[in-house]
Short mmCIF file of C-alpha atoms in Angstrom, two decimals:
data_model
loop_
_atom_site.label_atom_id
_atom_site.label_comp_id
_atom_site.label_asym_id
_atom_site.label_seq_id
_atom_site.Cartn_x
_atom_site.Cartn_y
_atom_site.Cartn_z
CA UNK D 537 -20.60 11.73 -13.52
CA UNK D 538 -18.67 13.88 -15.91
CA UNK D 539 -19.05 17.78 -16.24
CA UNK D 540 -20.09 19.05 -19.86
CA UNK D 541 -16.57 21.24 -20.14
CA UNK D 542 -12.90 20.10 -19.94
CA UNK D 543 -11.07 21.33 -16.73
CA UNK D 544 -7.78 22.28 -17.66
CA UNK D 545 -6.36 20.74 -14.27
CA UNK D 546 -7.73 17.59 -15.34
CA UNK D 547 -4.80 16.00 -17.81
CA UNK D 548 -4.14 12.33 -16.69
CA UNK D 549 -6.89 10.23 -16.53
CA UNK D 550 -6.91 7.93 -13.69
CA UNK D 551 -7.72 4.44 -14.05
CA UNK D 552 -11.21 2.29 -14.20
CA UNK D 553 -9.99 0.61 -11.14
CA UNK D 554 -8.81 3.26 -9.45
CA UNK D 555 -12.54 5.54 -9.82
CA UNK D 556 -14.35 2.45 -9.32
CA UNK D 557 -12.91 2.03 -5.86
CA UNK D 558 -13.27 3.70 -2.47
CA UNK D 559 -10.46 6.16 -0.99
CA UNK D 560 -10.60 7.72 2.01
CA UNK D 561 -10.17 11.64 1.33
CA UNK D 562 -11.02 12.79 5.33
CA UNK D 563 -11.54 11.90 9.16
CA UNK D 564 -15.11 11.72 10.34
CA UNK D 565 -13.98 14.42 12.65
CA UNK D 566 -12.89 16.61 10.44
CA UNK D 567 -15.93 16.96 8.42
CA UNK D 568 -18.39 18.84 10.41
CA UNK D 569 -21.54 19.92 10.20
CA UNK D 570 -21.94 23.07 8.67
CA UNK D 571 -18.22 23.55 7.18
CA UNK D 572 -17.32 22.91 3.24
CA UNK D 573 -14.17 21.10 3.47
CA UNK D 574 -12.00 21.10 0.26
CA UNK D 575 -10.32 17.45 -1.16
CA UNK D 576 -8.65 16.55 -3.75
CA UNK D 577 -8.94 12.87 -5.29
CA UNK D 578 -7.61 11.33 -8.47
CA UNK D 579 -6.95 15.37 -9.73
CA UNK D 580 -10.52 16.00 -8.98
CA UNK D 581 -10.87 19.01 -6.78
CA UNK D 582 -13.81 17.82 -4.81
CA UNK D 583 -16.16 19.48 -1.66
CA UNK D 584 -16.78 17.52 1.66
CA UNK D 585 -19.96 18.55 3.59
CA UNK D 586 -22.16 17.31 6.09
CA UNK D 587 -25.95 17.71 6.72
CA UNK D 588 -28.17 18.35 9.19
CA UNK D 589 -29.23 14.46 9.34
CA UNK D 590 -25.45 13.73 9.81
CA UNK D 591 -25.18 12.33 6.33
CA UNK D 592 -21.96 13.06 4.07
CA UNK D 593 -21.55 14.83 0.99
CA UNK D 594 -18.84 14.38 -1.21
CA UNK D 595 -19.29 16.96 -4.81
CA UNK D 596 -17.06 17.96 -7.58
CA UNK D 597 -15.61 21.49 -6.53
CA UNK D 598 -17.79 23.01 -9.07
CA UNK D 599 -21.23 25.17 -9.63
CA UNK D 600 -22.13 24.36 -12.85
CA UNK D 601 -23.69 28.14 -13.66
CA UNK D 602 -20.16 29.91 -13.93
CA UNK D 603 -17.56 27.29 -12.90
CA UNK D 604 -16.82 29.24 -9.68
CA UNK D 605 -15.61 26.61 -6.71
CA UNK D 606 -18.02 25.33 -4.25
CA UNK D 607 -15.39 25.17 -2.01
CA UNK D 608 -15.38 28.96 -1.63
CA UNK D 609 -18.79 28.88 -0.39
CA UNK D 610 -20.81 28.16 2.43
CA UNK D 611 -23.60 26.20 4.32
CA UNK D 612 -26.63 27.83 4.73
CA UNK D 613 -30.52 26.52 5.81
CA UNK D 614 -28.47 22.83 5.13
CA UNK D 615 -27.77 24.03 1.49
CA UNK D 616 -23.99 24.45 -0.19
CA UNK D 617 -24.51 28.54 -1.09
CA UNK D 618 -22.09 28.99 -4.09
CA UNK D 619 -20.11 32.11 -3.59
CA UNK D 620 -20.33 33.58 -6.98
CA UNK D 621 -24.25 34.18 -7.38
CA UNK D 622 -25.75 32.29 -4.31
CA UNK D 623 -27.29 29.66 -5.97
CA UNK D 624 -28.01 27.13 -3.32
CA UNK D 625 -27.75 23.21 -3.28
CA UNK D 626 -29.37 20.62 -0.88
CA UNK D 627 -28.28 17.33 0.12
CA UNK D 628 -29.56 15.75 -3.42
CA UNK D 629 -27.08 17.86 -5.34
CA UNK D 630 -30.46 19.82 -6.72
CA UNK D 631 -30.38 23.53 -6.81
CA UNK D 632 -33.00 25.16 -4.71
CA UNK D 633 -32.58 28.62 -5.09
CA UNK D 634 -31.21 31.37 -7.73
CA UNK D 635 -31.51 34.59 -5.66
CA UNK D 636 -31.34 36.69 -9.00
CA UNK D 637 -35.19 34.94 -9.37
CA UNK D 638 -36.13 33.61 -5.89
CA UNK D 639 -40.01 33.10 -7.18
CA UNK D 640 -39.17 31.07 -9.75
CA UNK D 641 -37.70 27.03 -9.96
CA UNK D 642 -34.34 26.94 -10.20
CA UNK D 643 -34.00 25.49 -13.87
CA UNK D 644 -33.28 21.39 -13.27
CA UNK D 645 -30.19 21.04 -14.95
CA UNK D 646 -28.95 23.14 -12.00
CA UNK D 647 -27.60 20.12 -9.72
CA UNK D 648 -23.83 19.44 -8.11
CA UNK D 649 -21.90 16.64 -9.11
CA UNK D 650 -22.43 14.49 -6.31
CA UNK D 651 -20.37 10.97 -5.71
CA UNK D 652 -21.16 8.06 -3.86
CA UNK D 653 -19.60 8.68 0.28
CA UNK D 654 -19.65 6.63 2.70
CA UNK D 655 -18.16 6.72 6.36
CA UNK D 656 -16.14 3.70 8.50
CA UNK D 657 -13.75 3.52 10.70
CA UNK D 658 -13.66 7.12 11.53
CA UNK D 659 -12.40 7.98 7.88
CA UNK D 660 -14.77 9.68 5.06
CA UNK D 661 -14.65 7.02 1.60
CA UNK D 662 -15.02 8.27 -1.66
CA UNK D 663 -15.95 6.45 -4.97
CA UNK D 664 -15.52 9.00 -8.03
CA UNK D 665 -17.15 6.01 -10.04
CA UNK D 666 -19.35 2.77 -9.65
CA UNK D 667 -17.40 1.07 -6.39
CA UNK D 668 -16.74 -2.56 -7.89
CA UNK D 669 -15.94 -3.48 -4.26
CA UNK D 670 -16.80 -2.88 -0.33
CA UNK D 671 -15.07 -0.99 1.77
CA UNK D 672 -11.97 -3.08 2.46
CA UNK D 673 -13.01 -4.53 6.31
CA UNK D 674 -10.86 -3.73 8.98
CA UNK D 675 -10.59 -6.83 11.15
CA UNK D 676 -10.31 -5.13 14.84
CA UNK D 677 -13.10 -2.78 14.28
CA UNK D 678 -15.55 -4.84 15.83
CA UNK D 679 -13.24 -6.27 18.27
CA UNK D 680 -14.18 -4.90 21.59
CA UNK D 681 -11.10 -5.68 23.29
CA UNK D 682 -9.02 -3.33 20.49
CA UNK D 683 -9.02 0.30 21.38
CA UNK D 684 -8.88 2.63 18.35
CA UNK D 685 -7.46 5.56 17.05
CA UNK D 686 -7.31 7.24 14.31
CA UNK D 687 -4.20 9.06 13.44
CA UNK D 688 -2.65 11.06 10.76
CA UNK D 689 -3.14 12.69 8.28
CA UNK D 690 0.53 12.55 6.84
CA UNK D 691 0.76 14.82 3.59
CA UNK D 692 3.64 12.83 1.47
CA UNK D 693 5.18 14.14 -1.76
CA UNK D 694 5.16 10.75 -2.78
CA UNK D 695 3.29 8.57 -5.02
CA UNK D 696 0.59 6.87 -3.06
CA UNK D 697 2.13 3.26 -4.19
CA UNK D 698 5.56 3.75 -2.95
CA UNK D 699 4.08 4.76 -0.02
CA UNK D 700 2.23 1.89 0.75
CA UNK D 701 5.23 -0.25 -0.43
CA UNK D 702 7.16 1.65 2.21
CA UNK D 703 4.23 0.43 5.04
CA UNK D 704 4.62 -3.03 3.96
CA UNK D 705 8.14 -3.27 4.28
CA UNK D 706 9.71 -4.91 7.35
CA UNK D 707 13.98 -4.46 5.82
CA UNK D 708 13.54 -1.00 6.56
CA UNK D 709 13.06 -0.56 10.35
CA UNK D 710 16.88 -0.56 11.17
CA UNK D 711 17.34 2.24 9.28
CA UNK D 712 14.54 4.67 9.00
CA UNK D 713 13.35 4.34 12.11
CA UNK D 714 17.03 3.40 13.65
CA UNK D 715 16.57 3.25 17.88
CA UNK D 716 12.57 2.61 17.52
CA UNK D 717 11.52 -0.02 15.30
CA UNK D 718 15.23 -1.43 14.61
CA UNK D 719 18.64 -0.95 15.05
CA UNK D 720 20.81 0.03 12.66
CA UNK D 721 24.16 -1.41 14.12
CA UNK D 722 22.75 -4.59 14.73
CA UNK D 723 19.92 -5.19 11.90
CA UNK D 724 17.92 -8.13 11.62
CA UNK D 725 18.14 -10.91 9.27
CA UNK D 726 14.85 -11.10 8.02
CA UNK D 727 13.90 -14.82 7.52
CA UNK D 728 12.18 -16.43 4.92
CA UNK D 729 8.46 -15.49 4.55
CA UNK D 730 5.71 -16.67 2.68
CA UNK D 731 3.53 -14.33 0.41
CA UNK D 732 -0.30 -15.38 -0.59
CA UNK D 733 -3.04 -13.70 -3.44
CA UNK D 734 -6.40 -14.63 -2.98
CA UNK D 735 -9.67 -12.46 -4.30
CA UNK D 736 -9.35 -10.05 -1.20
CA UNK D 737 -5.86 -8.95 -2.06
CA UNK D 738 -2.31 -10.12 -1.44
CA UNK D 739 -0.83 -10.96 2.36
CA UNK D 740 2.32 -12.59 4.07
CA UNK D 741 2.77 -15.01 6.85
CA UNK D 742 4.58 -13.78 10.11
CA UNK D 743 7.70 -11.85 9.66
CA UNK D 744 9.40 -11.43 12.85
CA UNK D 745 12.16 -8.34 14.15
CA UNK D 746 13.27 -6.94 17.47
CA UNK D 747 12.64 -3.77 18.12
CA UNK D 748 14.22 -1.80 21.22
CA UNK D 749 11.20 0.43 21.45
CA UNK D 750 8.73 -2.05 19.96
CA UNK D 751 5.57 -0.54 20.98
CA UNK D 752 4.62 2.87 22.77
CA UNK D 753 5.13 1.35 26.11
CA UNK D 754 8.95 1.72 25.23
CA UNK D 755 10.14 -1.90 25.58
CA UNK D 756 12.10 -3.77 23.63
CA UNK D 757 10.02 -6.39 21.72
CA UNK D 758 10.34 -9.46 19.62
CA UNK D 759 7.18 -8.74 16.79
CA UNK D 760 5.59 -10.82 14.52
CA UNK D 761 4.00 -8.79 11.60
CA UNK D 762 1.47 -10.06 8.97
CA UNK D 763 0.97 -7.76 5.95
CA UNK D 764 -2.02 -7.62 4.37
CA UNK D 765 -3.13 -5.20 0.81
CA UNK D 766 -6.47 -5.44 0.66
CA UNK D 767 -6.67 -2.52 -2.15
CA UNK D 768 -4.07 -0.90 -4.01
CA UNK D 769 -3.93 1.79 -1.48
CA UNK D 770 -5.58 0.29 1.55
CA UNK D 771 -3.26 -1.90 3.88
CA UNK D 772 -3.16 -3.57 7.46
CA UNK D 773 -0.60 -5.37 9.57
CA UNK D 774 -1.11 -7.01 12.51
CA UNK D 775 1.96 -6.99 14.65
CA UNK D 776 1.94 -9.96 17.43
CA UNK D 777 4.21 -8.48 20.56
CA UNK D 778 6.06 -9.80 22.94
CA UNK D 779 8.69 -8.32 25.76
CA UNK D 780 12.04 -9.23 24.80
CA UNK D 781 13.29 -8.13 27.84
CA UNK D 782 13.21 -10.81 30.54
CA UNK D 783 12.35 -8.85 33.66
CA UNK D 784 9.78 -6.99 32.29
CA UNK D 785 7.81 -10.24 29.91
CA UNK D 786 5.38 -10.26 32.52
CA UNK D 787 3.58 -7.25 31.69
CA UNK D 788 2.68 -8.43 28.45
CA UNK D 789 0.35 -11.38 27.24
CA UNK D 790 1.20 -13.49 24.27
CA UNK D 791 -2.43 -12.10 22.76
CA UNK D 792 -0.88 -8.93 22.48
CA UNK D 793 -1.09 -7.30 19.15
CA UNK D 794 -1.25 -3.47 17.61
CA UNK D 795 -2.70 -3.32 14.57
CA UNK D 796 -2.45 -0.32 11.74
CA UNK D 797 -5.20 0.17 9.04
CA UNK D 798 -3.24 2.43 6.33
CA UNK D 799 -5.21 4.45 3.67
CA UNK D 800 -3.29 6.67 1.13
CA UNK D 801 -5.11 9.23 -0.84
CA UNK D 802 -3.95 9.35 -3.99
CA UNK D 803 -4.20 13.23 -4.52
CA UNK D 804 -2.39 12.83 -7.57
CA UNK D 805 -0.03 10.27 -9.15
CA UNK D 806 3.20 11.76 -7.32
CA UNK D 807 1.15 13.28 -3.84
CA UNK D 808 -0.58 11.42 -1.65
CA UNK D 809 -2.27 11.89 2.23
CA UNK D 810 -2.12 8.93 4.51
CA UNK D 811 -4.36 8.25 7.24
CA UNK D 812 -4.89 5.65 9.67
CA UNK D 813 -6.94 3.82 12.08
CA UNK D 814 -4.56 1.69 14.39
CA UNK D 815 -6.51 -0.79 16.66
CA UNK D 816 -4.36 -1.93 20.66
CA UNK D 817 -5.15 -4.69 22.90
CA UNK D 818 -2.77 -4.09 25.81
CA UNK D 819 -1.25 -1.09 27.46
CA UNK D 820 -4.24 0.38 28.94
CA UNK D 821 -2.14 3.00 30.50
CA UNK D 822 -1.35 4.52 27.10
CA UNK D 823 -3.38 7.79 26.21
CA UNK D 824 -4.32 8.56 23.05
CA UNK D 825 -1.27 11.37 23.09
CA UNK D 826 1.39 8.41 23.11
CA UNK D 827 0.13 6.81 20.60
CA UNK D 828 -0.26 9.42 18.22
CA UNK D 829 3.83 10.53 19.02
CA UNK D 830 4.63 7.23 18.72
CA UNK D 831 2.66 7.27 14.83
CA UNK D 832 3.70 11.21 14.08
CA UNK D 833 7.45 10.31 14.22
CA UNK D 834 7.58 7.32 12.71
CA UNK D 835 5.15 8.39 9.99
CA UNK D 836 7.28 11.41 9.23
CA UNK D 837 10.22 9.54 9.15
CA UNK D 838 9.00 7.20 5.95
CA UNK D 839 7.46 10.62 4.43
CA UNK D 840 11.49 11.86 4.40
CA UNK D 841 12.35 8.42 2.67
CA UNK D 842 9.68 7.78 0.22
CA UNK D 843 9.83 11.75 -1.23
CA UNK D 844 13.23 11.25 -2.23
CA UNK D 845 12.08 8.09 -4.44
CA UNK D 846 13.04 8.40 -8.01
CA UNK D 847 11.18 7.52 -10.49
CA UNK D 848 8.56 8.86 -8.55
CA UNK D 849 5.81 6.90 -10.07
CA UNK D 850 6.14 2.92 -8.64
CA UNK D 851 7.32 0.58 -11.39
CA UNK D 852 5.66 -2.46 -12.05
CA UNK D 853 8.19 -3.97 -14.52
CA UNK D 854 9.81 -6.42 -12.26
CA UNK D 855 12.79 -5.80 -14.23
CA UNK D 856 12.85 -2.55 -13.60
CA UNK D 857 15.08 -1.50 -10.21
CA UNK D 858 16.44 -4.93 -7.69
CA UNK D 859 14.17 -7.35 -5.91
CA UNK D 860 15.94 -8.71 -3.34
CA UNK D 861 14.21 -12.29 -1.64
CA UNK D 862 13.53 -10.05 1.62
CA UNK D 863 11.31 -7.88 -0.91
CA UNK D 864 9.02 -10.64 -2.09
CA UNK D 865 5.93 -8.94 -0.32
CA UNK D 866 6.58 -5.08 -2.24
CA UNK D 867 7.36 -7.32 -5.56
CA UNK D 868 3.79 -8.90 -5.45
CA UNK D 869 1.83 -5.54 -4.81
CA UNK D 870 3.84 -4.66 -8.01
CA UNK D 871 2.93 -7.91 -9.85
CA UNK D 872 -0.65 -7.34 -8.44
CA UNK D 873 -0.53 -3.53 -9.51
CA UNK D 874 0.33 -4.56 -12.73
CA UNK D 875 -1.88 -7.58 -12.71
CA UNK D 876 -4.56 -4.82 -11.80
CA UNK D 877 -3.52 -2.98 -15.48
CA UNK D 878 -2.93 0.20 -13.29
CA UNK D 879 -1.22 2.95 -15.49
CA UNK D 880 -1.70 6.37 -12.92
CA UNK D 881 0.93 6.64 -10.70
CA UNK D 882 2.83 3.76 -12.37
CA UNK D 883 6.27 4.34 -13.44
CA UNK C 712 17.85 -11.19 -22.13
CA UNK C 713 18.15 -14.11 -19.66
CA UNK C 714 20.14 -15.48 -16.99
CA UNK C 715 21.05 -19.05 -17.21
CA UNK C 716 21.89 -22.41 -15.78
CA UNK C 717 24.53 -24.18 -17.56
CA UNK C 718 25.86 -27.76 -17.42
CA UNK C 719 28.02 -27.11 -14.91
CA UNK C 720 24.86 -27.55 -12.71
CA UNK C 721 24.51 -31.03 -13.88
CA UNK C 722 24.60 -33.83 -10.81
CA UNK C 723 25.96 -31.01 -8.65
CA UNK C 724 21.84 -29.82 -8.11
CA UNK C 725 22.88 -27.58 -5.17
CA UNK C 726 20.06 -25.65 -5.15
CA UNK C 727 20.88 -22.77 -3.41
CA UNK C 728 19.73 -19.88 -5.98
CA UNK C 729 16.03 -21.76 -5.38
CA UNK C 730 16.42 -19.76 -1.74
CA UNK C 731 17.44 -16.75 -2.89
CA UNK C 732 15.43 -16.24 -6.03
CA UNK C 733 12.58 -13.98 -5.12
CA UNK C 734 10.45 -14.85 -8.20
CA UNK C 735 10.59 -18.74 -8.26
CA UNK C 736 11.72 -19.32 -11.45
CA UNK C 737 13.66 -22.15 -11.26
CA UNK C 738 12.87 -25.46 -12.54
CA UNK C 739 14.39 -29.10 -12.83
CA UNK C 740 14.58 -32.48 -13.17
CA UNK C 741 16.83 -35.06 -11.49
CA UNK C 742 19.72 -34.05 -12.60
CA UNK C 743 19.81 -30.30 -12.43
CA UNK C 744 17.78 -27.08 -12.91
CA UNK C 745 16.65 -24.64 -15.40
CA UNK C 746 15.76 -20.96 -15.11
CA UNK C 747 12.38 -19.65 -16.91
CA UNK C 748 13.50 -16.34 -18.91
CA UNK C 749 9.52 -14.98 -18.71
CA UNK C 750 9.75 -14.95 -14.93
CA UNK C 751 13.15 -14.57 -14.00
CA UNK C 752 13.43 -10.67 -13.43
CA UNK C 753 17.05 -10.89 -13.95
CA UNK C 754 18.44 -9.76 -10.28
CA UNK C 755 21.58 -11.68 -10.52
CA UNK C 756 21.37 -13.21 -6.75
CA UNK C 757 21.55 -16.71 -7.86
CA UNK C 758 24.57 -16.38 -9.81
CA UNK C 759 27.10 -15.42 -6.35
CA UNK C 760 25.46 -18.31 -4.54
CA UNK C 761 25.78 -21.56 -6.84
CA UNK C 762 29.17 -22.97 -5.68
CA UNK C 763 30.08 -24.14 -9.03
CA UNK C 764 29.35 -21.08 -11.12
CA UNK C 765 27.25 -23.12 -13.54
CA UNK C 766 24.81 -19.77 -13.28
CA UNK C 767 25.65 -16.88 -15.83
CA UNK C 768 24.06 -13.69 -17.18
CA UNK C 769 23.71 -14.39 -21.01
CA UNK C 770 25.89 -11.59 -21.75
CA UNK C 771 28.96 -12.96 -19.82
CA UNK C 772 28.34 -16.98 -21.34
CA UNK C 773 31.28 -18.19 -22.56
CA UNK C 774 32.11 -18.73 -25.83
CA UNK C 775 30.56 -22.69 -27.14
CA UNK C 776 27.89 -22.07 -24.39
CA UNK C 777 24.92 -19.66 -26.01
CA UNK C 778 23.10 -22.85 -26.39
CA UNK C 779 21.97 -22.91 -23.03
CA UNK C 780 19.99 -19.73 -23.18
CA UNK C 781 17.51 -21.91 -25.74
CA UNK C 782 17.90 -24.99 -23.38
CA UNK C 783 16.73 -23.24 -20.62
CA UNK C 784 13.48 -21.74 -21.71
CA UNK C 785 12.85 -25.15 -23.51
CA UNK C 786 13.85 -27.38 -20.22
CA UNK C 787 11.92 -24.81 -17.81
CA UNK C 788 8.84 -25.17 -19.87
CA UNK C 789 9.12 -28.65 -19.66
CA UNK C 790 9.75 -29.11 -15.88
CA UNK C 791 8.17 -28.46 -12.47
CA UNK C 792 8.95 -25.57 -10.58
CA UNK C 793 11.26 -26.19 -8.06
CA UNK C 794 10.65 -24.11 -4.79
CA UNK C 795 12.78 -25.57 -2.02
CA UNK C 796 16.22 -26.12 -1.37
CA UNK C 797 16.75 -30.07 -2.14
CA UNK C 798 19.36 -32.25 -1.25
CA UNK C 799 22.31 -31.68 -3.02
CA UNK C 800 23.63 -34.54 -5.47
CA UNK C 801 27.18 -34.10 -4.82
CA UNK C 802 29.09 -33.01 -1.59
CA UNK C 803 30.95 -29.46 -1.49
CA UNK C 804 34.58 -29.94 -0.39
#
């Protein structure tokens, strides 16, 4: 829906693509009832609420009386109360009260600029259009066996692009996260993988590394990761895990796998907040506390990378910076970007 | 601009800048291979791996051999892709 006036804030115009498809702007938890939560998507300063019935609300940041922000308002009797004049919303954007004239209507062109919410995996999804697309589906979520957790959110100066190139890159462990996922004295030769495109997005076959302190268990492992993009800022990897260190295989199971569901919130074309929902079948000892360390360091080690990117904005001409064999995954989610005709947050 | 395959190449067929070419843009026939100058990204790995030097950036060709930037957009057009290493036609010493 557009707004009859021009916000200055709003200069770039994001793509078709990019409106008509779902981000995740929140955590479930962090929407609760009776709290206006502010977001920003796509440059659109937007409110988060929930309702009485539980149900999500995701508005433009707006009362359309005087402009003033919803998001310096309150709920009250399950309405949004803009803080200018009070006028009140209800869960169908509708005003329902103008306290200057409570015995009177609220004219009808008095409504919030709702958009189209929906919540899974623990994460709030957003549409600021018509979504051409579901939800991207997260293959452990139904998994029983998989514990979940959702961790994050990681604020990143960073366009949301390079960040999810960074997340599907497996040449980096050695040396951003040196000691954890890689060593940098001793890096490892990544062998030859194989990338795919199909209509759900773009994926790899196994790429295996050692890592010294693979998993949160702290063990050395040898891991087997399989990217998958399912959206241009929704990815996955499954990473297959196995003990590397003789006396200790027998703790682990050749089933054993940790998954990572990554959203990035493309704030803006050069800021982005990433979230995730990582899904473990082994290490039943592990509390939710070690694996969030485990996610908060490694996490903030990429942000420190991927900030000091330059250009800032990912480009898509292949020509344009070195593509190394090793980078054939990142260099088809750039074809694919491209393929996409993505211009915001493209270099 | 283009990178390029020159006759060098020819019943030599090494192959080893298919492996490290990370667009797949080299094609052939029997007899040796030709690089497509729409895909080819122009990375310059292939041209420290072919043990003959029969690969060159256009800009370093020497002189007599600016043909071969036509032949090889006309030859890759022409021929199948070739994504594997193959066997090689002669033996390196």
């Amino acid at each position: 829906m557009t707004t009859p006036v021009r916000m200055v804030s709003e200069s770039t115009v994001p793509d078709a693509a990019l409106l008509n498809d779902w981000h995740v702007v929140a955590f479930t938890k962090d929407v609760p009832a009776g709290k206006i939560i502010p977001a920003t998507l796509l440059g659109e300063d937007l409110i988060l609420w929930r309702d009485a019935s539980g149900q999500v609300h995701a508005w433009k940041d707006l009362c359309i009386h005087r402009g003033a922000r919803l998001s310096k308002g309150w709920i009250a009797n399950d309405t949004v109360v803009c803080p200018y004049h009070g006028w009140r919303y209800d869960g169908s954007a509708k005003c329902v009260l103008v306290p200057a004239a409570p015995d009177q209507p609220p004219p009808l062109k008095a409504r919030a600029f709702p958009h189209t919410a929906e919540e899974r995996y623990g994460m709030v999804w957003v549409s600021l259009g018509e979504p051409k697309h579901a939800v991207p589906h997260f293959p452990e979520w139904d998994d029983g066996s998989f514990r979940k957790f959702n961790t994050g959110p990681y604020f990143f100066k960073a366009n949301g692009f390079r960040s999810v190139e960074n997340f599907i890159d497996a040449t980096h462990f050695p040396f951003v996260h040196g000691g954890l996922n890689g060593l940098e004295d001793a890096p490892d030769k990544v062998e030859d993988y194989k990338v795919f495109e199909d209509e759900s997005g773009i994926s790899t076959s196994g790429i295996r590394v050692f890592q010294p302190y693979g998993d949160h268990r702290q063990v050395p492992v040898n891991a087997t990761y399989t990217y998958r993009v399912f959206r241009p800022l929704v990815a996955y990897f499954s990473k297959q895990v196995e003990i590397a260190d003789s006396e200790r295989k027998h703790l682990g199971n050749p089933d054993d796998r940790f998954c990572t569901f990554l959203t990035a919130q493309p704030v803006d074309e050069v800021t982005c907040i990433i979230r995730l929902c990582v899904a473990i079948n082994f290490g039943e000892n592990l509390t939710e506390d070690d694996i969030l360390r485990r996610q908060d360091k490694v996490f903030s080690q990429d942000k420190d990378i991927v900030e000091t990117q330059r250009p800032e904005r990912i480009p898509v001409d292949l020509r344009a910076e070195i593509h190394h064999r090793t980078d054939k995954f990142g260099l088809l989610y750039r074809k694919w970007l491209g393929s996409l005709g993505l211009t915001y947050g493209i270099a | 601009m283009a990178v390029v395959v020159t006759d060098k190449c020819r019943d030599c067929r090494y192959t080893e800048c298919v492996t490290v070419c990370p667009v797949v843009c080299f094609h052939g026939d029997d007899r040796m291979l030709y690089i497509d100058p729409v895909s080819c990204i122009l990375c310059q790995a292939c041209i420290p791996v072919c043990p003959v030097q029969a690969i060159y950036d256009e800009v370093d060709l020497p002189p007599g051999m600016t043909r071969w930037v036509e032949i090889n957009a006309e030859r890759a057009a022409a021929l199948p892709l070739i994504e594997d290493k193959q066997t090689p036609l002669k033996t390196m010493t």
